[in-house]
PDB file of C-alpha atoms and ligand atoms in Angstrom:
ATOM      1  CA  UNK A  30       6.457 -16.267   4.926  1.00 44.00           C
ATOM      2  CA  UNK A  31       5.823 -18.282   7.308  1.00 47.00           C
ATOM      3  CA  UNK A  32       3.613 -21.484   7.474  1.00 53.00           C
ATOM      4  CA  UNK A  33       1.242 -19.299   9.019  1.00 68.00           C
ATOM      5  CA  UNK A  34       0.531 -17.379   6.231  1.00 83.00           C
ATOM      6  CA  UNK A  35      -3.051 -17.326   4.672  1.00 93.00           C
ATOM      7  CA  UNK A  36      -2.682 -18.248   1.434  1.00 97.00           C
ATOM      8  CA  UNK A  37      -4.285 -15.284  -1.289  1.00 98.00           C
ATOM      9  CA  UNK A  38      -5.187 -13.833  -4.889  1.00 98.00           C
ATOM     10  CA  UNK A  39      -3.206 -10.522  -5.873  1.00 98.00           C
ATOM     11  CA  UNK A  40      -4.432  -8.436  -8.152  1.00 98.00           C
ATOM     12  CA  UNK A  41      -2.543  -5.609 -10.483  1.00 98.00           C
ATOM     13  CA  UNK A  42      -4.499  -2.029 -11.445  1.00 98.00           C
ATOM     14  CA  UNK A  43      -2.292  -1.335 -14.339  1.00 97.00           C
ATOM     15  CA  UNK A  44      -4.419   0.390 -16.717  1.00 96.00           C
ATOM     16  CA  UNK A  45      -4.128   3.683 -16.133  1.00 92.00           C
ATOM     17  CA  UNK A  46      -2.250   6.268 -18.434  1.00 84.00           C
ATOM     18  CA  UNK A  47      -0.012   8.063 -15.804  1.00 83.00           C
ATOM     19  CA  UNK A  48      -0.380  11.621 -17.287  1.00 86.00           C
ATOM     20  CA  UNK A  49       0.910  13.012 -14.329  1.00 89.00           C
ATOM     21  CA  UNK A  50       4.721  11.444 -15.359  1.00 88.00           C
ATOM     22  CA  UNK A  51       4.197  13.073 -18.861  1.00 86.00           C
ATOM     23  CA  UNK A  52       5.468  10.099 -20.943  1.00 90.00           C
ATOM     24  CA  UNK A  53       5.812   8.133 -23.736  1.00 90.00           C
ATOM     25  CA  UNK A  54       3.949   5.746 -22.021  1.00 92.00           C
ATOM     26  CA  UNK A  55       1.984   4.268 -18.887  1.00 94.00           C
ATOM     27  CA  UNK A  56       3.988   4.982 -16.536  1.00 93.00           C
ATOM     28  CA  UNK A  57       3.691   0.993 -15.556  1.00 96.00           C
ATOM     29  CA  UNK A  58       6.112   0.537 -18.617  1.00 96.00           C
ATOM     30  CA  UNK A  59       9.166   3.030 -17.700  1.00 96.00           C
ATOM     31  CA  UNK A  60      12.305   1.819 -16.696  1.00 95.00           C
ATOM     32  CA  UNK A  61      13.784   1.271 -13.701  1.00 96.00           C
ATOM     33  CA  UNK A  62      16.889  -0.142 -13.131  1.00 93.00           C
ATOM     34  CA  UNK A  63      17.256  -2.622 -16.514  1.00 94.00           C
ATOM     35  CA  UNK A  64      13.871  -3.684 -16.333  1.00 96.00           C
ATOM     36  CA  UNK A  65      10.188  -1.592 -16.483  1.00 96.00           C
ATOM     37  CA  UNK A  66       8.132  -0.847 -12.756  1.00 97.00           C
ATOM     38  CA  UNK A  67       5.478  -3.453 -13.592  1.00 98.00           C
ATOM     39  CA  UNK A  68       8.012  -6.504 -13.202  1.00 98.00           C
ATOM     40  CA  UNK A  69       9.387  -5.153  -9.794  1.00 98.00           C
ATOM     41  CA  UNK A  70       5.811  -4.941  -8.731  1.00 98.00           C
ATOM     42  CA  UNK A  71       4.684  -8.517  -9.822  1.00 98.00           C
ATOM     43  CA  UNK A  72       8.464 -10.088  -8.256  1.00 97.00           C
ATOM     44  CA  UNK A  73       7.078  -8.592  -5.176  1.00 97.00           C
ATOM     45  CA  UNK A  74       5.008 -11.263  -5.094  1.00 98.00           C
ATOM     46  CA  UNK A  75       5.857 -13.939  -6.949  1.00 96.00           C
ATOM     47  CA  UNK A  76       8.216 -15.512  -4.763  1.00 90.00           C
ATOM     48  CA  UNK A  77       5.886 -15.783  -2.128  1.00 94.00           C
ATOM     49  CA  UNK A  78       4.351 -19.824  -1.436  1.00 90.00           C
ATOM     50  CA  UNK A  79       0.694 -18.818  -0.574  1.00 95.00           C
ATOM     51  CA  UNK A  80       0.462 -17.594  -4.228  1.00 97.00           C
ATOM     52  CA  UNK A  81      -2.618 -18.370  -5.645  1.00 97.00           C
ATOM     53  CA  UNK A  82      -2.473 -16.960  -8.982  1.00 97.00           C
ATOM     54  CA  UNK A  83      -2.381 -12.964 -10.323  1.00 98.00           C
ATOM     55  CA  UNK A  84      -4.180 -11.232 -12.843  1.00 98.00           C
ATOM     56  CA  UNK A  85      -3.180  -8.128 -14.524  1.00 98.00           C
ATOM     57  CA  UNK A  86      -6.097  -5.686 -15.322  1.00 98.00           C
ATOM     58  CA  UNK A  87      -5.313  -4.222 -18.676  1.00 98.00           C
ATOM     59  CA  UNK A  88      -6.436  -1.585 -20.877  1.00 96.00           C
ATOM     60  CA  UNK A  89      -7.115  -3.136 -24.135  1.00 94.00           C
ATOM     61  CA  UNK A  90      -4.954  -1.261 -26.538  1.00 93.00           C
ATOM     62  CA  UNK A  91      -1.847  -1.998 -24.737  1.00 95.00           C
ATOM     63  CA  UNK A  92       0.664  -3.058 -26.657  1.00 94.00           C
ATOM     64  CA  UNK A  93       3.564  -2.956 -24.005  1.00 96.00           C
ATOM     65  CA  UNK A  94       2.537  -6.026 -21.395  1.00 97.00           C
ATOM     66  CA  UNK A  95       2.193  -9.053 -24.854  1.00 96.00           C
ATOM     67  CA  UNK A  96       6.070  -7.586 -24.896  1.00 96.00           C
ATOM     68  CA  UNK A  97       7.260  -8.714 -21.569  1.00 97.00           C
ATOM     69  CA  UNK A  98       8.771 -12.320 -20.445  1.00 95.00           C
ATOM     70  CA  UNK A  99       6.180 -12.023 -17.234  1.00 95.00           C
ATOM     71  CA  UNK A 100       3.287 -11.558 -20.144  1.00 96.00           C
ATOM     72  CA  UNK A 101       3.672 -15.742 -20.656  1.00 96.00           C
ATOM     73  CA  UNK A 102       4.240 -16.400 -17.057  1.00 97.00           C
ATOM     74  CA  UNK A 103       1.616 -19.308 -16.046  1.00 96.00           C
ATOM     75  CA  UNK A 104       0.616 -18.346 -12.410  1.00 96.00           C
ATOM     76  CA  UNK A 105      -0.683 -14.396 -13.810  1.00 98.00           C
ATOM     77  CA  UNK A 106      -3.493 -13.752 -16.525  1.00 97.00           C
ATOM     78  CA  UNK A 107      -5.027 -10.537 -17.108  1.00 97.00           C
ATOM     79  CA  UNK A 108      -8.274  -8.965 -17.081  1.00 98.00           C
ATOM     80  CA  UNK A 109     -10.158  -5.902 -18.961  1.00 97.00           C
ATOM     81  CA  UNK A 110      -8.977  -2.674 -17.326  1.00 97.00           C
ATOM     82  CA  UNK A 111     -12.069   0.030 -16.668  1.00 96.00           C
ATOM     83  CA  UNK A 112     -12.858   3.886 -16.558  1.00 95.00           C
ATOM     84  CA  UNK A 113     -11.522   4.110 -13.176  1.00 96.00           C
ATOM     85  CA  UNK A 114      -9.637   2.283 -10.739  1.00 97.00           C
ATOM     86  CA  UNK A 115     -12.061   0.343  -8.504  1.00 98.00           C
ATOM     87  CA  UNK A 116     -13.002  -0.954 -12.332  1.00 98.00           C
ATOM     88  CA  UNK A 117     -10.566  -2.198 -13.270  1.00 98.00           C
ATOM     89  CA  UNK A 118      -9.752  -3.710 -10.003  1.00 98.00           C
ATOM     90  CA  UNK A 119     -13.817  -4.974  -9.994  1.00 98.00           C
ATOM     91  CA  UNK A 120     -12.849  -6.540 -13.650  1.00 98.00           C
ATOM     92  CA  UNK A 121     -10.528  -8.298 -12.140  1.00 98.00           C
ATOM     93  CA  UNK A 122     -12.091 -10.003  -8.684  1.00 98.00           C
ATOM     94  CA  UNK A 123     -14.432 -11.565 -11.339  1.00 98.00           C
ATOM     95  CA  UNK A 124     -12.078 -12.493 -13.859  1.00 98.00           C
ATOM     96  CA  UNK A 125     -10.997 -15.246 -10.105  1.00 98.00           C
ATOM     97  CA  UNK A 126     -14.014 -15.847  -9.445  1.00 97.00           C
ATOM     98  CA  UNK A 127     -14.468 -16.977 -12.695  1.00 97.00           C
ATOM     99  CA  UNK A 128     -10.858 -18.696 -12.659  1.00 95.00           C
ATOM    100  CA  UNK A 129     -12.745 -20.411  -9.738  1.00 96.00           C
ATOM    101  CA  UNK A 130     -11.410 -18.870  -6.921  1.00 98.00           C
ATOM    102  CA  UNK A 131     -13.605 -19.586  -3.408  1.00 98.00           C
ATOM    103  CA  UNK A 132     -15.316 -15.339  -2.397  1.00 97.00           C
ATOM    104  CA  UNK A 133     -13.249 -16.589   0.621  1.00 98.00           C
ATOM    105  CA  UNK A 134     -10.385 -16.458  -0.217  1.00 98.00           C
ATOM    106  CA  UNK A 135      -7.608 -13.436   0.646  1.00 98.00           C
ATOM    107  CA  UNK A 136      -6.955 -11.184  -2.051  1.00 98.00           C
ATOM    108  CA  UNK A 137      -4.261  -8.623  -2.182  1.00 98.00           C
ATOM    109  CA  UNK A 138      -4.760  -5.155  -4.531  1.00 99.00           C
ATOM    110  CA  UNK A 139      -1.424  -3.853  -5.760  1.00 98.00           C
ATOM    111  CA  UNK A 140      -0.509  -0.954  -7.517  1.00 98.00           C
ATOM    112  CA  UNK A 141       0.805  -2.120 -10.611  1.00 98.00           C
ATOM    113  CA  UNK A 142       3.099   1.663  -9.864  1.00 96.00           C
ATOM    114  CA  UNK A 143       4.489   0.821  -6.742  1.00 98.00           C
ATOM    115  CA  UNK A 144       7.652  -1.319  -7.328  1.00 98.00           C
ATOM    116  CA  UNK A 145       9.100  -1.054  -3.734  1.00 98.00           C
ATOM    117  CA  UNK A 146       6.855  -2.602  -1.479  1.00 98.00           C
ATOM    118  CA  UNK A 147       8.921  -4.468   1.386  1.00 98.00           C
ATOM    119  CA  UNK A 148       8.610  -8.326   1.706  1.00 97.00           C
ATOM    120  CA  UNK A 149       8.738  -7.232   5.358  1.00 97.00           C
ATOM    121  CA  UNK A 150       6.098  -5.493   4.937  1.00 98.00           C
ATOM    122  CA  UNK A 151       4.142  -8.211   2.944  1.00 98.00           C
ATOM    123  CA  UNK A 152       4.848 -10.643   5.030  1.00 97.00           C
ATOM    124  CA  UNK A 153       3.206  -8.513   8.341  1.00 98.00           C
ATOM    125  CA  UNK A 154       0.417  -6.970   6.631  1.00 98.00           C
ATOM    126  CA  UNK A 155      -0.453 -11.210   5.911  1.00 98.00           C
ATOM    127  CA  UNK A 156       0.283 -12.379   9.668  1.00 97.00           C
ATOM    128  CA  UNK A 157      -1.691  -8.940  11.021  1.00 98.00           C
ATOM    129  CA  UNK A 158      -4.913  -9.480   8.920  1.00 98.00           C
ATOM    130  CA  UNK A 159      -5.186 -13.222   8.560  1.00 97.00           C
ATOM    131  CA  UNK A 160      -7.782 -13.488  10.973  1.00 97.00           C
ATOM    132  CA  UNK A 161      -8.925 -10.170  11.187  1.00 98.00           C
ATOM    133  CA  UNK A 162     -12.876 -10.100  10.560  1.00 98.00           C
ATOM    134  CA  UNK A 163     -12.652  -7.391   7.841  1.00 98.00           C
ATOM    135  CA  UNK A 164      -9.237  -6.857   6.197  1.00 98.00           C
ATOM    136  CA  UNK A 165      -7.487  -4.610   5.846  1.00 98.00           C
ATOM    137  CA  UNK A 166      -4.325  -1.727   4.431  1.00 99.00           C
ATOM    138  CA  UNK A 167      -0.682  -0.574   4.544  1.00 98.00           C
ATOM    139  CA  UNK A 168      -0.522   2.668   5.337  1.00 98.00           C
ATOM    140  CA  UNK A 169       1.959   5.179   6.554  1.00 98.00           C
ATOM    141  CA  UNK A 170       0.962   7.473   9.701  1.00 98.00           C
ATOM    142  CA  UNK A 171       1.282  11.618   7.799  1.00 97.00           C
ATOM    143  CA  UNK A 172       4.718  13.068   9.788  1.00 96.00           C
ATOM    144  CA  UNK A 173       4.821  17.202   8.044  1.00 97.00           C
ATOM    145  CA  UNK A 174       1.811  19.116   9.540  1.00 97.00           C
ATOM    146  CA  UNK A 175      -1.201  19.087   7.199  1.00 97.00           C
ATOM    147  CA  UNK A 176      -2.571  21.710   6.141  1.00 97.00           C
ATOM    148  CA  UNK A 177      -6.264  22.645   4.925  1.00 97.00           C
ATOM    149  CA  UNK A 178      -6.426  25.529   2.239  1.00 98.00           C
ATOM    150  CA  UNK A 179      -8.766  27.704   1.093  1.00 97.00           C
ATOM    151  CA  UNK A 180     -10.039  28.807  -2.140  1.00 97.00           C
ATOM    152  CA  UNK A 181      -7.437  31.936  -2.602  1.00 97.00           C
ATOM    153  CA  UNK A 182      -4.620  29.500  -2.268  1.00 97.00           C
ATOM    154  CA  UNK A 183      -4.218  30.654   0.952  1.00 98.00           C
ATOM    155  CA  UNK A 184      -4.041  28.629   4.130  1.00 98.00           C
ATOM    156  CA  UNK A 185      -7.568  28.078   6.308  1.00 97.00           C
ATOM    157  CA  UNK A 186      -7.124  25.723   9.178  1.00 97.00           C
ATOM    158  CA  UNK A 187      -4.740  23.099  10.481  1.00 97.00           C
ATOM    159  CA  UNK A 188      -6.095  19.411  11.195  1.00 96.00           C
ATOM    160  CA  UNK A 189      -4.879  17.519  13.709  1.00 96.00           C
ATOM    161  CA  UNK A 190      -2.177  15.402  12.258  1.00 96.00           C
ATOM    162  CA  UNK A 191      -1.561  11.997  14.277  1.00 95.00           C
ATOM    163  CA  UNK A 192      -5.534  11.790  13.215  1.00 94.00           C
ATOM    164  CA  UNK A 193      -4.882  10.565  10.099  1.00 97.00           C
ATOM    165  CA  UNK A 194      -2.471   8.157   7.786  1.00 98.00           C
ATOM    166  CA  UNK A 195      -1.383   7.810   3.777  1.00 98.00           C
ATOM    167  CA  UNK A 196      -3.734   4.452   2.542  1.00 98.00           C
ATOM    168  CA  UNK A 197      -1.028   2.339   0.787  1.00 98.00           C
ATOM    169  CA  UNK A 198      -1.576  -1.345  -1.109  1.00 98.00           C
ATOM    170  CA  UNK A 199      -2.068  -3.476  -1.023  1.00 98.00           C
ATOM    171  CA  UNK A 200      -4.978  -3.603   0.319  1.00 99.00           C
ATOM    172  CA  UNK A 201      -6.704  -6.889   1.868  1.00 98.00           C
ATOM    173  CA  UNK A 202      -9.674  -8.906   1.787  1.00 98.00           C
ATOM    174  CA  UNK A 203     -12.134 -11.149   0.576  1.00 98.00           C
ATOM    175  CA  UNK A 204     -12.285 -11.536  -2.020  1.00 98.00           C
ATOM    176  CA  UNK A 205     -16.484 -11.818  -2.451  1.00 98.00           C
ATOM    177  CA  UNK A 206     -17.172  -9.302   0.252  1.00 98.00           C
ATOM    178  CA  UNK A 207     -14.122  -7.113  -1.794  1.00 98.00           C
ATOM    179  CA  UNK A 208     -16.217  -7.072  -4.843  1.00 98.00           C
ATOM    180  CA  UNK A 209     -19.870  -7.059  -3.465  1.00 98.00           C
ATOM    181  CA  UNK A 210     -18.523  -4.021  -1.937  1.00 98.00           C
ATOM    182  CA  UNK A 211     -16.784  -2.438  -5.180  1.00 98.00           C
ATOM    183  CA  UNK A 212     -19.722  -3.226  -7.644  1.00 98.00           C
ATOM    184  CA  UNK A 213     -22.801  -1.685  -4.889  1.00 98.00           C
ATOM    185  CA  UNK A 214     -20.495   1.733  -4.431  1.00 98.00           C
ATOM    186  CA  UNK A 215     -19.608   1.989  -8.115  1.00 98.00           C
ATOM    187  CA  UNK A 216     -23.470   1.013  -9.186  1.00 98.00           C
ATOM    188  CA  UNK A 217     -24.662   4.231  -6.163  1.00 98.00           C
ATOM    189  CA  UNK A 218     -22.057   6.315  -7.963  1.00 97.00           C
ATOM    190  CA  UNK A 219     -19.566   6.643  -5.296  1.00 97.00           C
ATOM    191  CA  UNK A 220     -16.796   8.106  -5.055  1.00 95.00           C
ATOM    192  CA  UNK A 221     -14.093   5.183  -4.910  1.00 97.00           C
ATOM    193  CA  UNK A 222     -10.371   5.514  -4.647  1.00 96.00           C
ATOM    194  CA  UNK A 223      -8.718   2.582  -3.272  1.00 98.00           C
ATOM    195  CA  UNK A 224     -10.026  -1.188  -2.159  1.00 98.00           C
ATOM    196  CA  UNK A 225     -10.689   0.504   1.855  1.00 98.00           C
ATOM    197  CA  UNK A 226     -12.835   3.269   0.444  1.00 98.00           C
ATOM    198  CA  UNK A 227     -15.102   0.867  -1.251  1.00 98.00           C
ATOM    199  CA  UNK A 228     -15.166  -1.491   2.455  1.00 98.00           C
ATOM    200  CA  UNK A 229     -15.782   1.707   4.416  1.00 98.00           C
ATOM    201  CA  UNK A 230     -18.909   2.308   1.737  1.00 98.00           C
ATOM    202  CA  UNK A 231     -20.715  -0.841   3.466  1.00 98.00           C
ATOM    203  CA  UNK A 232     -20.099  -0.331   6.785  1.00 98.00           C
ATOM    204  CA  UNK A 233     -17.045  -2.301   7.902  1.00 98.00           C
ATOM    205  CA  UNK A 234     -13.603  -0.749   9.671  1.00 98.00           C
ATOM    206  CA  UNK A 235     -11.142  -1.871   7.586  1.00 98.00           C
ATOM    207  CA  UNK A 236      -7.409  -2.174   9.469  1.00 98.00           C
ATOM    208  CA  UNK A 237      -4.597   0.141   8.803  1.00 98.00           C
ATOM    209  CA  UNK A 238      -1.649  -1.619   9.206  1.00 98.00           C
ATOM    210  CA  UNK A 239       1.930   0.271   9.144  1.00 98.00           C
ATOM    211  CA  UNK A 240       4.269   0.100   6.538  1.00 98.00           C
ATOM    212  CA  UNK A 241       7.354   1.725   5.062  1.00 98.00           C
ATOM    213  CA  UNK A 242       6.902   4.655   3.607  1.00 97.00           C
ATOM    214  CA  UNK A 243       9.099   4.383   0.753  1.00 97.00           C
ATOM    215  CA  UNK A 244       6.902   2.141  -0.838  1.00 98.00           C
ATOM    216  CA  UNK A 245       5.502   4.851  -2.553  1.00 97.00           C
ATOM    217  CA  UNK A 246       3.028   5.059  -5.790  1.00 96.00           C
ATOM    218  CA  UNK A 247       4.653   6.550  -8.792  1.00 96.00           C
ATOM    219  CA  UNK A 248       2.937   9.396  -9.906  1.00 95.00           C
ATOM    220  CA  UNK A 249       5.834  12.249 -10.501  1.00 94.00           C
ATOM    221  CA  UNK A 250       9.080  12.388 -12.490  1.00 94.00           C
ATOM    222  CA  UNK A 251      10.934  12.483  -9.726  1.00 95.00           C
ATOM    223  CA  UNK A 252       9.388   9.549  -7.719  1.00 96.00           C
ATOM    224  CA  UNK A 253      10.927   7.419 -10.121  1.00 94.00           C
ATOM    225  CA  UNK A 254      14.030   9.640  -9.955  1.00 94.00           C
ATOM    226  CA  UNK A 255      14.352   9.079  -6.104  1.00 94.00           C
ATOM    227  CA  UNK A 256      14.055   5.108  -6.809  1.00 95.00           C
ATOM    228  CA  UNK A 257      16.230   4.512  -8.848  1.00 93.00           C
ATOM    229  CA  UNK A 258      18.786   6.591  -7.074  1.00 92.00           C
ATOM    230  CA  UNK A 259      18.727   3.684  -4.647  1.00 83.00           C
TER     231      UNK A 259
HETATM  232  O1  LIG B  14      -3.489   6.719 -11.015  1.00 82.94           O
HETATM  233  P1  LIG B  14      -3.776   6.115 -10.187  1.00 82.94           P
HETATM  234  O2  LIG B  14      -1.498   6.423 -10.101  1.00 82.94           O
HETATM  235  O3  LIG B  14      -3.638   6.055  -9.372  1.00 82.94           O
HETATM  236  O4  LIG B  14      -3.392   4.847 -11.144  1.00 82.94           O
HETATM  237  C1  LIG B  14      -2.940   3.432  -9.655  1.00 82.94           C
HETATM  238  C2  LIG B  14      -2.851   2.139  -9.920  1.00 82.94           C
HETATM  239  O5  LIG B  14      -4.495   1.961 -10.807  1.00 82.94           O
HETATM  240  C3  LIG B  14      -2.028   2.279 -11.494  1.00 82.94           C
HETATM  241  O6  LIG B  14      -1.957   0.560 -10.873  1.00 82.94           O
HETATM  242  C4  LIG B  14      -2.700   1.857 -12.301  1.00 82.94           C
HETATM  243  O7  LIG B  14      -2.469   1.886 -13.246  1.00 82.94           O
HETATM  244  C5  LIG B  14      -4.592   2.372 -12.290  1.00 82.94           C
HETATM  245  N1  LIG B  14      -5.719   2.195 -12.812  1.00 82.94           N
HETATM  246  C6  LIG B  14      -6.319   1.161 -14.034  1.00 82.94           C
HETATM  247  N2  LIG B  14      -7.271   1.675 -14.177  1.00 82.94           N
HETATM  248  C7  LIG B  14      -8.003   3.230 -14.022  1.00 82.94           C
HETATM  249  C8  LIG B  14      -7.150   3.779 -13.417  1.00 82.94           C
HETATM  250  C9  LIG B  14      -5.770   3.778 -13.291  1.00 82.94           C
HETATM  251  O8  LIG B  14      -5.851  -0.254 -13.409  1.00 82.94           O
HETATM  252  N3  LIG B  14      -8.222   3.098 -15.351  1.00 82.94           N
END
């Protein structure tokens, strides 16, 4: 990181069960090259000089986290997970405010199950957004032709793919603005699947920052096989 990159907090939502992995434990605790996924994910941030602190949002009945060495790292605190990812993230943001974080500070939200974040992508995100009035997210332009499915399982349309991007993480916003956007959107019953969609709900236009396509979220067994082969 250059001296000009900003300081930042990190929230890692890690309270999901990952049922599509069909595994005996939540996917963030599955092994990848001798350590579990979430340890790789945390390492993406722990070496950064701009890191102010990191919150991991965990289920109340999570029996795996306390067994990890990183659970004793003083830079990492835990918050309660919620019903949906957005609830978990909101709890993490509120925990940071309770710790004394400033509402104007930057916060990066990153999925626990995304262990392959390149340092170059993190630097690009921080450098691109540090003076942005809204913030934004790593994202990847779609490469394949898109099909809109009809109710009969047949193609009903082929939209213009040049307009579509896949939303990745980290997503980087001002802590107070993101907390307010998430809190208000959830209170209104809006469907919020990432931080950017909460900011959009609040009337903002987050910036798309092009990242690497291999910053994948482990969702299905073949995703983990792909990362193990690398
Ligand atoms: O299920 P999905 O892969 O979309 O989850 C993305 C991230 O959000 C994962 O790291 C998961 O642990 C987290 N999550 C959470 N609380 C929930 C649901 C998901 O922290 N209630």
